[in-house]
Short mmCIF file of C-alpha atoms in Angstrom, two decimals:
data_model
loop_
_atom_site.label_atom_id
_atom_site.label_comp_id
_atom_site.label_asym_id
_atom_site.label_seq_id
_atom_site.Cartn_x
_atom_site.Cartn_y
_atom_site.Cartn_z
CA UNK W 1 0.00 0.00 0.00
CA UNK W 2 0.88 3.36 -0.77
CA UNK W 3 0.55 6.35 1.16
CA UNK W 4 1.38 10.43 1.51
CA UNK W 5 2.69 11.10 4.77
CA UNK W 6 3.38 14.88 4.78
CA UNK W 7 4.55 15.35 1.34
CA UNK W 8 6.68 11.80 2.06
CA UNK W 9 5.61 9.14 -0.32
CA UNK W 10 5.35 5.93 1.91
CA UNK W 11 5.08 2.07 1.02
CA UNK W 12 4.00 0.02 4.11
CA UNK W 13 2.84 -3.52 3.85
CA UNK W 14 1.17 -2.85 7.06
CA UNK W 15 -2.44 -0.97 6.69
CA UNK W 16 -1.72 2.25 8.38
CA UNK W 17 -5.66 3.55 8.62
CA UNK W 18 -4.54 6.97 10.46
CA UNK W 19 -3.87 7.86 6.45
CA UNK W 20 -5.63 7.64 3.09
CA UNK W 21 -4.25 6.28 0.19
CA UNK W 22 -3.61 8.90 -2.21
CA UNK W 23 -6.35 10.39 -4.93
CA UNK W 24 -4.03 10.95 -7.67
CA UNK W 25 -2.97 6.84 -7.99
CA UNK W 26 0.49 5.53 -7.31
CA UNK W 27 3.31 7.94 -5.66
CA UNK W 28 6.20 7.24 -8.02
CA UNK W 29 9.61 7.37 -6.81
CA UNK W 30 9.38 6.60 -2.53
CA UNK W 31 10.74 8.51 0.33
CA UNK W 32 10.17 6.04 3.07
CA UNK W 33 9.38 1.93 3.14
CA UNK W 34 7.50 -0.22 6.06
CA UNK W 35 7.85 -3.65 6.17
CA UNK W 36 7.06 -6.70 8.35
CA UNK W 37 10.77 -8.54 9.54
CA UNK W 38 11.51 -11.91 11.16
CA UNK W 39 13.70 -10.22 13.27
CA UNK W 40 15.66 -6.57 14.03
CA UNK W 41 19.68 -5.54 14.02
CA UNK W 42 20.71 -4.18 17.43
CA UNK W 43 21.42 -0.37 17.22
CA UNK W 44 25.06 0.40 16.09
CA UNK W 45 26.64 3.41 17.43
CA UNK W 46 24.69 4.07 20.80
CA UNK W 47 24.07 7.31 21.84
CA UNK W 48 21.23 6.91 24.56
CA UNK W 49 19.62 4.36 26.15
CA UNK W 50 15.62 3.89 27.85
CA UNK W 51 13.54 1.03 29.38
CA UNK W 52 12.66 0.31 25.85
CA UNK W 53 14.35 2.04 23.41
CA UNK W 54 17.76 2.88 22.10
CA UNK W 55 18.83 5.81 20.03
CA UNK W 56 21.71 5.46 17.89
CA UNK W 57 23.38 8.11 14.82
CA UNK W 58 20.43 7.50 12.76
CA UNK W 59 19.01 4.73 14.16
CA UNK W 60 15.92 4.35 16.46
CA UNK W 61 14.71 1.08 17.90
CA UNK W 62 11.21 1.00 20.17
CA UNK W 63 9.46 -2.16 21.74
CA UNK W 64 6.05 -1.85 23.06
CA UNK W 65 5.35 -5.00 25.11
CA UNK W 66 3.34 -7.24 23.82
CA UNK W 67 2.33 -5.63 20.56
CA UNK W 68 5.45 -4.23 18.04
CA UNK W 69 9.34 -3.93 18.35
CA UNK W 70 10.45 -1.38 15.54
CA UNK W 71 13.58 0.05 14.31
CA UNK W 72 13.14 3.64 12.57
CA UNK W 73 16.87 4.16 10.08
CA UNK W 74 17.85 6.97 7.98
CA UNK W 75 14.81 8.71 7.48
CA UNK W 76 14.19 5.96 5.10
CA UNK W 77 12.71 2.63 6.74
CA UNK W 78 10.60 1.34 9.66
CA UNK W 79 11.51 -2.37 9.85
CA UNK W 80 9.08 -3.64 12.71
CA UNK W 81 8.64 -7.16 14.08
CA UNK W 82 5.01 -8.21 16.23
CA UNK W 83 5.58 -8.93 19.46
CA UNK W 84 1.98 -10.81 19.96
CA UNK W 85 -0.05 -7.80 18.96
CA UNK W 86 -2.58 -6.91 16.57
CA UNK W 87 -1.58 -5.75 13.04
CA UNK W 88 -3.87 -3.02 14.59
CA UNK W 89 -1.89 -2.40 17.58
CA UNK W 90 0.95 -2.25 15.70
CA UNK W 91 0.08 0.14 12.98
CA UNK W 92 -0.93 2.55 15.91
CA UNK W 93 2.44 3.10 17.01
CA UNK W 94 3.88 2.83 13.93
CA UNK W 95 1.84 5.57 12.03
CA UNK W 96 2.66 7.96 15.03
CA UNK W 97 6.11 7.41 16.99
CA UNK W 98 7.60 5.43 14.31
CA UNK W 99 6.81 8.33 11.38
CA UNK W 100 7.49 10.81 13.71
CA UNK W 101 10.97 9.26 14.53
CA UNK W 102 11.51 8.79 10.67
CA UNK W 103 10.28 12.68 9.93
CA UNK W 104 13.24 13.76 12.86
CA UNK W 105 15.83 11.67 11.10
CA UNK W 106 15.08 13.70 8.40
CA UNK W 107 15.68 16.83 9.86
CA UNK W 108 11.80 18.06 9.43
CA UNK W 109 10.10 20.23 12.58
CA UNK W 110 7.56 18.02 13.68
CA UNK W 111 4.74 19.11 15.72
CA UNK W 112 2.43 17.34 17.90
CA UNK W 113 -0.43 19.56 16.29
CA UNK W 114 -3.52 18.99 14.09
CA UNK W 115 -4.07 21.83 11.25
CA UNK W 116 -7.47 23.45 8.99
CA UNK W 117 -7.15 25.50 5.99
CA UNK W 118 -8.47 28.63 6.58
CA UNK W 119 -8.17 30.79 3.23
CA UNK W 120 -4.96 29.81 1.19
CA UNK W 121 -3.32 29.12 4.52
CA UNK W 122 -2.99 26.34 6.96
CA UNK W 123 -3.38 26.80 10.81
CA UNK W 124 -2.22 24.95 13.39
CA UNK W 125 -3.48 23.76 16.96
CA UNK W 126 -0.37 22.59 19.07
CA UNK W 127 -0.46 20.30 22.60
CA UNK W 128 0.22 17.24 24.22
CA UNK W 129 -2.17 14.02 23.87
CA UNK W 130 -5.73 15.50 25.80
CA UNK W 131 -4.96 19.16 24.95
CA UNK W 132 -8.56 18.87 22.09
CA UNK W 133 -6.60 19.71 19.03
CA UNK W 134 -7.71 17.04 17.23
CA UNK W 135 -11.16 18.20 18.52
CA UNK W 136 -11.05 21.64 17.47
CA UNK W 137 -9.71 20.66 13.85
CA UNK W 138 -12.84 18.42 13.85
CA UNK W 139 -15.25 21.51 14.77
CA UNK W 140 -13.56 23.25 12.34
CA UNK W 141 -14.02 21.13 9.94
CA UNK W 142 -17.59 20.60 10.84
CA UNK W 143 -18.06 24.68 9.60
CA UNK W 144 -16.16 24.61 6.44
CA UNK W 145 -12.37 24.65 6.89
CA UNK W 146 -11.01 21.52 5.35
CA UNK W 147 -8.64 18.92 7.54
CA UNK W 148 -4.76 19.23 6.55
CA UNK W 149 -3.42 17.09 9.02
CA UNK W 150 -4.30 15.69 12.20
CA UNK W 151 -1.93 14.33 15.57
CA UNK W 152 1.41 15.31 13.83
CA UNK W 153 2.64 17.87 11.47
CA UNK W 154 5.82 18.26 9.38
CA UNK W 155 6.96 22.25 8.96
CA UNK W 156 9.11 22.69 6.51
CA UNK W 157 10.77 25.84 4.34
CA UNK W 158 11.15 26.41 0.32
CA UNK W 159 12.83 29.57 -0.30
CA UNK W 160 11.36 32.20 2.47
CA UNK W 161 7.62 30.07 2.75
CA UNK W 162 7.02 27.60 5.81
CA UNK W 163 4.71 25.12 4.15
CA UNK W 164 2.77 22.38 5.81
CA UNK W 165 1.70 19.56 3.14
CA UNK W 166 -1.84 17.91 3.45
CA UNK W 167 -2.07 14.18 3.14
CA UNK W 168 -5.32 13.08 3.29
CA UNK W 169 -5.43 12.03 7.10
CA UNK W 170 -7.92 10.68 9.54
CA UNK W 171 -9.23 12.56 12.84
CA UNK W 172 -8.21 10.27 15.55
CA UNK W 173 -11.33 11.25 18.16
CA UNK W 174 -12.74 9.94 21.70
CA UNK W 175 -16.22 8.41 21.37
CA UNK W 176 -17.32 11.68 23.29
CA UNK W 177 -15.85 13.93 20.67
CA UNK W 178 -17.60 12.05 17.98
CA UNK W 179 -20.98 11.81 19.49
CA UNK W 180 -20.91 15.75 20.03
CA UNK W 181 -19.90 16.12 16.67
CA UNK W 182 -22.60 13.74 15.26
CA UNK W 183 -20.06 11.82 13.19
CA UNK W 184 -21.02 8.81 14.19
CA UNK W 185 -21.63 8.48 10.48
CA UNK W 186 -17.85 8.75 9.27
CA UNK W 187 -16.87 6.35 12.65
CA UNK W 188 -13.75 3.69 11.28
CA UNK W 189 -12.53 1.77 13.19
CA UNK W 190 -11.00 1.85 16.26
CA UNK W 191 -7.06 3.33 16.61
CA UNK W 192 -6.98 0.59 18.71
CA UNK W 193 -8.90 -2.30 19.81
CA UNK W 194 -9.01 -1.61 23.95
CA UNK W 195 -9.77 1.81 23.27
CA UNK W 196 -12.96 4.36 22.72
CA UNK W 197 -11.01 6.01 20.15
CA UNK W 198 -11.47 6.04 16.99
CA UNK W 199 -10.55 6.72 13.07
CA UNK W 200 -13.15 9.62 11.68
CA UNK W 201 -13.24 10.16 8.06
CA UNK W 202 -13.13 13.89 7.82
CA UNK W 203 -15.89 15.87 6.24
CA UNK W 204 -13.98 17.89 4.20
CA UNK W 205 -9.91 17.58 3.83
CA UNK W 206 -7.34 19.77 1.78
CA UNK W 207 -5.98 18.04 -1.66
CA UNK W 208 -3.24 15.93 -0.60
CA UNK W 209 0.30 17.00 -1.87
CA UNK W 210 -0.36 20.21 -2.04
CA UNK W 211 1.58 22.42 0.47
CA UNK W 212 0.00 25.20 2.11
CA UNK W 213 1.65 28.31 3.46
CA UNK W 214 1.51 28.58 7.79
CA UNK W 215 -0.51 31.52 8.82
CA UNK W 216 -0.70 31.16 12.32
CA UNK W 217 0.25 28.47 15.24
CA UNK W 218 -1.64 28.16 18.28
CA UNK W 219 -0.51 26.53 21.39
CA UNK W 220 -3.46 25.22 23.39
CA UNK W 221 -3.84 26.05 27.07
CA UNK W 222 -6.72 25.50 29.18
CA UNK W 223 -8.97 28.15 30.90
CA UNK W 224 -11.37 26.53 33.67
CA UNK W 225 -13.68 29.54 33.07
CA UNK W 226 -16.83 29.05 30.97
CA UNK W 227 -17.29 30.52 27.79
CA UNK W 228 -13.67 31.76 27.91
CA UNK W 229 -11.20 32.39 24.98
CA UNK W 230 -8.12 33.87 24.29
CA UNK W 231 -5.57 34.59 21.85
CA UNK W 232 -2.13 35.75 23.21
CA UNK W 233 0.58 35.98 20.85
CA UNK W 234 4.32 35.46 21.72
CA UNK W 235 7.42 36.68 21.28
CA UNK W 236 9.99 34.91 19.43
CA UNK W 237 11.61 33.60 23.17
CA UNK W 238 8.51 32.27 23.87
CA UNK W 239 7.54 31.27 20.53
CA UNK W 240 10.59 29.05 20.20
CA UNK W 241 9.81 27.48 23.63
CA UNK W 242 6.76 26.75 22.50
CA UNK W 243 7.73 25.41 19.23
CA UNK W 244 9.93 22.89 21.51
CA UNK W 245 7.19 21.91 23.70
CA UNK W 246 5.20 20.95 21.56
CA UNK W 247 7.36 18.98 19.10
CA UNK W 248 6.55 15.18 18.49
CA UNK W 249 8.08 12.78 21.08
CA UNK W 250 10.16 16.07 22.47
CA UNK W 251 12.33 13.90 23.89
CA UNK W 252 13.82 12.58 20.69
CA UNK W 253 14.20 16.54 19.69
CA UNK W 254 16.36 16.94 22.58
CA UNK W 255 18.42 14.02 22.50
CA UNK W 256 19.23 14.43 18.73
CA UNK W 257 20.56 17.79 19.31
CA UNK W 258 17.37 20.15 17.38
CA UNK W 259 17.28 23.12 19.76
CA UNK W 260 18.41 24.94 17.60
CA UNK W 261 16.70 23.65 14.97
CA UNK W 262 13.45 24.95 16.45
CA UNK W 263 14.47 27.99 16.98
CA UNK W 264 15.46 28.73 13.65
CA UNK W 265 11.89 27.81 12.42
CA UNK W 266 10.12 29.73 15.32
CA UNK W 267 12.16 32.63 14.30
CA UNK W 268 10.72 32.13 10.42
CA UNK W 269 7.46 31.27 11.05
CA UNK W 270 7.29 35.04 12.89
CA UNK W 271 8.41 36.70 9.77
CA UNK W 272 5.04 34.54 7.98
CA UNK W 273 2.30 33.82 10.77
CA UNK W 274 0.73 34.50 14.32
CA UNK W 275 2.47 32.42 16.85
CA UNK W 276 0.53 32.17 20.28
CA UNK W 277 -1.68 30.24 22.39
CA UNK W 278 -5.00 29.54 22.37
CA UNK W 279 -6.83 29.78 26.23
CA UNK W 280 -10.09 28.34 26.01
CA UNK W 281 -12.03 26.11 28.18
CA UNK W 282 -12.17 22.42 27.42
CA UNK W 283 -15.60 21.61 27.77
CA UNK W 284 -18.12 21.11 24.94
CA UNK W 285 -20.32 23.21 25.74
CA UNK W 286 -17.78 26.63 25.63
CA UNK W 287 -16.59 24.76 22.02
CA UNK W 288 -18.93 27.69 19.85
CA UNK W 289 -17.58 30.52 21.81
CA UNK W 290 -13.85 29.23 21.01
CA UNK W 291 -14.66 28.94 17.81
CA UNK W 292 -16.32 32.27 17.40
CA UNK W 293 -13.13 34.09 18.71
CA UNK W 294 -10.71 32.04 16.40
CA UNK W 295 -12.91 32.90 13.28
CA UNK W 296 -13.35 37.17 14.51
CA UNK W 297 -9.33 37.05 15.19
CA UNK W 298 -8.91 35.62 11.50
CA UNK W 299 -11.14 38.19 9.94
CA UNK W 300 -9.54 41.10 11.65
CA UNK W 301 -6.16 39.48 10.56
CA UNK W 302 -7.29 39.32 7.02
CA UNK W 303 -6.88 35.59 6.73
CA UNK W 304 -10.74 35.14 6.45
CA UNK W 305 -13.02 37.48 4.15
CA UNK W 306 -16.09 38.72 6.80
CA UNK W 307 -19.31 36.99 6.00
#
C-alpha cells in the first residue's frame, strides 16, 4: 500500500488507517518503506539508552510490550517485528512514533499539532495528547475549513515560505468527541482495539500534496472559566519554547541535538504567521464561543473574508 505522509511518499505492507491512500494513484519514486521482519539488528553506534528504546546516529529502535518492536533508520525505513499484537496495535504506534521518529531523522520540525485551511493558509493547533486539538480541527471542519493534518505535522521551508503539506489524514477522536460532533456516520474503526477512540473520516480535507503556506500556530492552554477564549501571541523567546514543547516525542528533539533547529523555524514562522496560544475552556459546551473568537481574530487578521 501506498501512502502520503506529509509530502513523504510511503510504502508500508502494514495498513496504516490513520492515512488515506492517495487520490491521484500511485506515488512514483518513494521517500520512506515499512515492512514486516523476522527479526531486528541491534542499534550500532549508541548514543542513549531507555527502558525500551535505544537511540543510535540515525538509528531508532522502540518495543512496546506485547504488541510491536520497531527500528526507525535513515529517514528511510521502519523495519518492525510483532511482538503478539494486533496488526492493529501495531500500525498505531507505527503511524505515530515510528513516522514521527523517521520525519526527525530527516531533519523536518515536527509538531504534535492537528491543522485546517483557513483561506490559502494552513493553521495549526499545538499540545500534548488530551490538549482537544484534534477536537477543534474536527469543529472546524464541521463549519467549512477543510482537515490538513491531524496528531502530527511536518513544517518545513522552500525559499522564504514555511509550508505544511496535506495528506489526506484521519481525525483520531474519543467516542465523546464524535458523538458531540454527530459523526457517528464517518466512525472507522478503532485506533486501537481496547480503546474508545477512533478513526473519523473527515468531512472535508485539503488536496493531498499540495503544500500550504503557515498563517498562524496556536498553542493550546486551558482556561477553567466558561465561555472563555483567548488569543495571546508570543514573542519569538517564547515562541521558540513553544515550538519545543510541543514537538513530536520532544524527547527525541532533545536528545538528537534540534534546539536549535526549532528555533530557527520559530524565528521564520514570525516573519510569515501569528504564533501564540489559544486559552479556552475544554468543555463542549464553551466549544462555539472558542470557535467564534478564532474565526473574529482571523477576519480582523485578514486571513478570512467577513461573512
Amino acid at each position: 500500500m501506498q501512502y502520503l505522509v506529509c509530502g513523504l511518499a510511503v510504502e508500508s505492507d502494514l495498513l496504516l488507517p490513520a492515512f488515506s491512500p492517495p487520490s491521484v494513484g500511485p506515488v512514483g519514486v518513494l521517500d520512506a518503506i515499512i515492512s514486516l521482519q523476522s527479526e531486528l539488528p541491534e542499534v550500532t553506534d549508541v548514543t542513549h539508552r531507555g527502558p525500551n528504546w535505544t537511540l543510535g546516529q540515525d538509528q531508532y529502535r522502540l518495543k512496546v510490550p506485547g504488541i510491536v518492536d520497531m527500528l526507525v533508520r535513515g529517514g528511510r525505513t521502519i523495519d518492525y517485528h510483532l511482538l503478539g499484537g494486533t496488526a492493529a496495535d501495531a500500525a498505531a504506534f507505527v503511524a505515530s512514533t515510528g513516522l514521527g521518529a523517521l520525519l526527525h531523522q530527516r531533519g523536518d520540525v515536527v509538531l504534535h499539532a492537528s491543522a485546517v485551511q483557513v483561506g490559502q493558509g494552513a493553521v495549526l493547533f499545538c499540545g500534548p495528547s488530551g490538549a482537544g486539538k484534534s477536537t477543534i480541527a474536527a469543529a472546524l471542519v464541521e463549519r467549512g475549513y477543510p482537515l490538513v493534518n491531524d496528531d502530527f505535522c511536518a513544517v518545513r521551508t522552500l525559499g522564504d515560505q514555511v509550508l505544511l503539506y496535506p495528506d489526506g489524514r484521519q481525525h483520531k477522536l474519543w467516542e465523546q468527541a464524535v458523538d458531540h460532533l454527530a459523526a457517528g456516520d464517518r466512525v472507522g474503526q478503532p485506533i486501537r482495539p481496547a480503546l474508545s477512540k477512533f478513526y473519523v473520516a473527515p468531512r472535508l480535507a485539503s488536496a493531498n500534496g499540495e503544500p500550504l503556506p503557515i498563517s498562524a500556530v496556536y498553542a493550546l492552554r486551558e482556561d477553567r472559566r466558561p465561555d472563555s477564549a483567548t488569543i495571546e501571541k508570543l514573542n519569538v523567546v517564547d515562541a521558540a519554547r513553544a515550538l519545543r514543547r510541543n514537538a513530536y516525542r520532544p524527547m527525541l528533539t532533545r536528545l538528537m541535538g534540534q534546539q536549535q533547529l526549532y528555533f530557527e523555524m520559530s524565528v521564520r514562522l514570525l516573519r510569515q504567521a501569528v504564533v501564540g496560544e489559544l486559552v479556552r475552556a475544554m468543555d463542549f459546551a464553551s466549544m462555539p464561543v472558542t470557535l467564534d473568537r478564532l474565526e473574529a481574530e482571523w477576519v480582523r487578521s485578514g486571513l478570512l473574508q467577513a461573512a
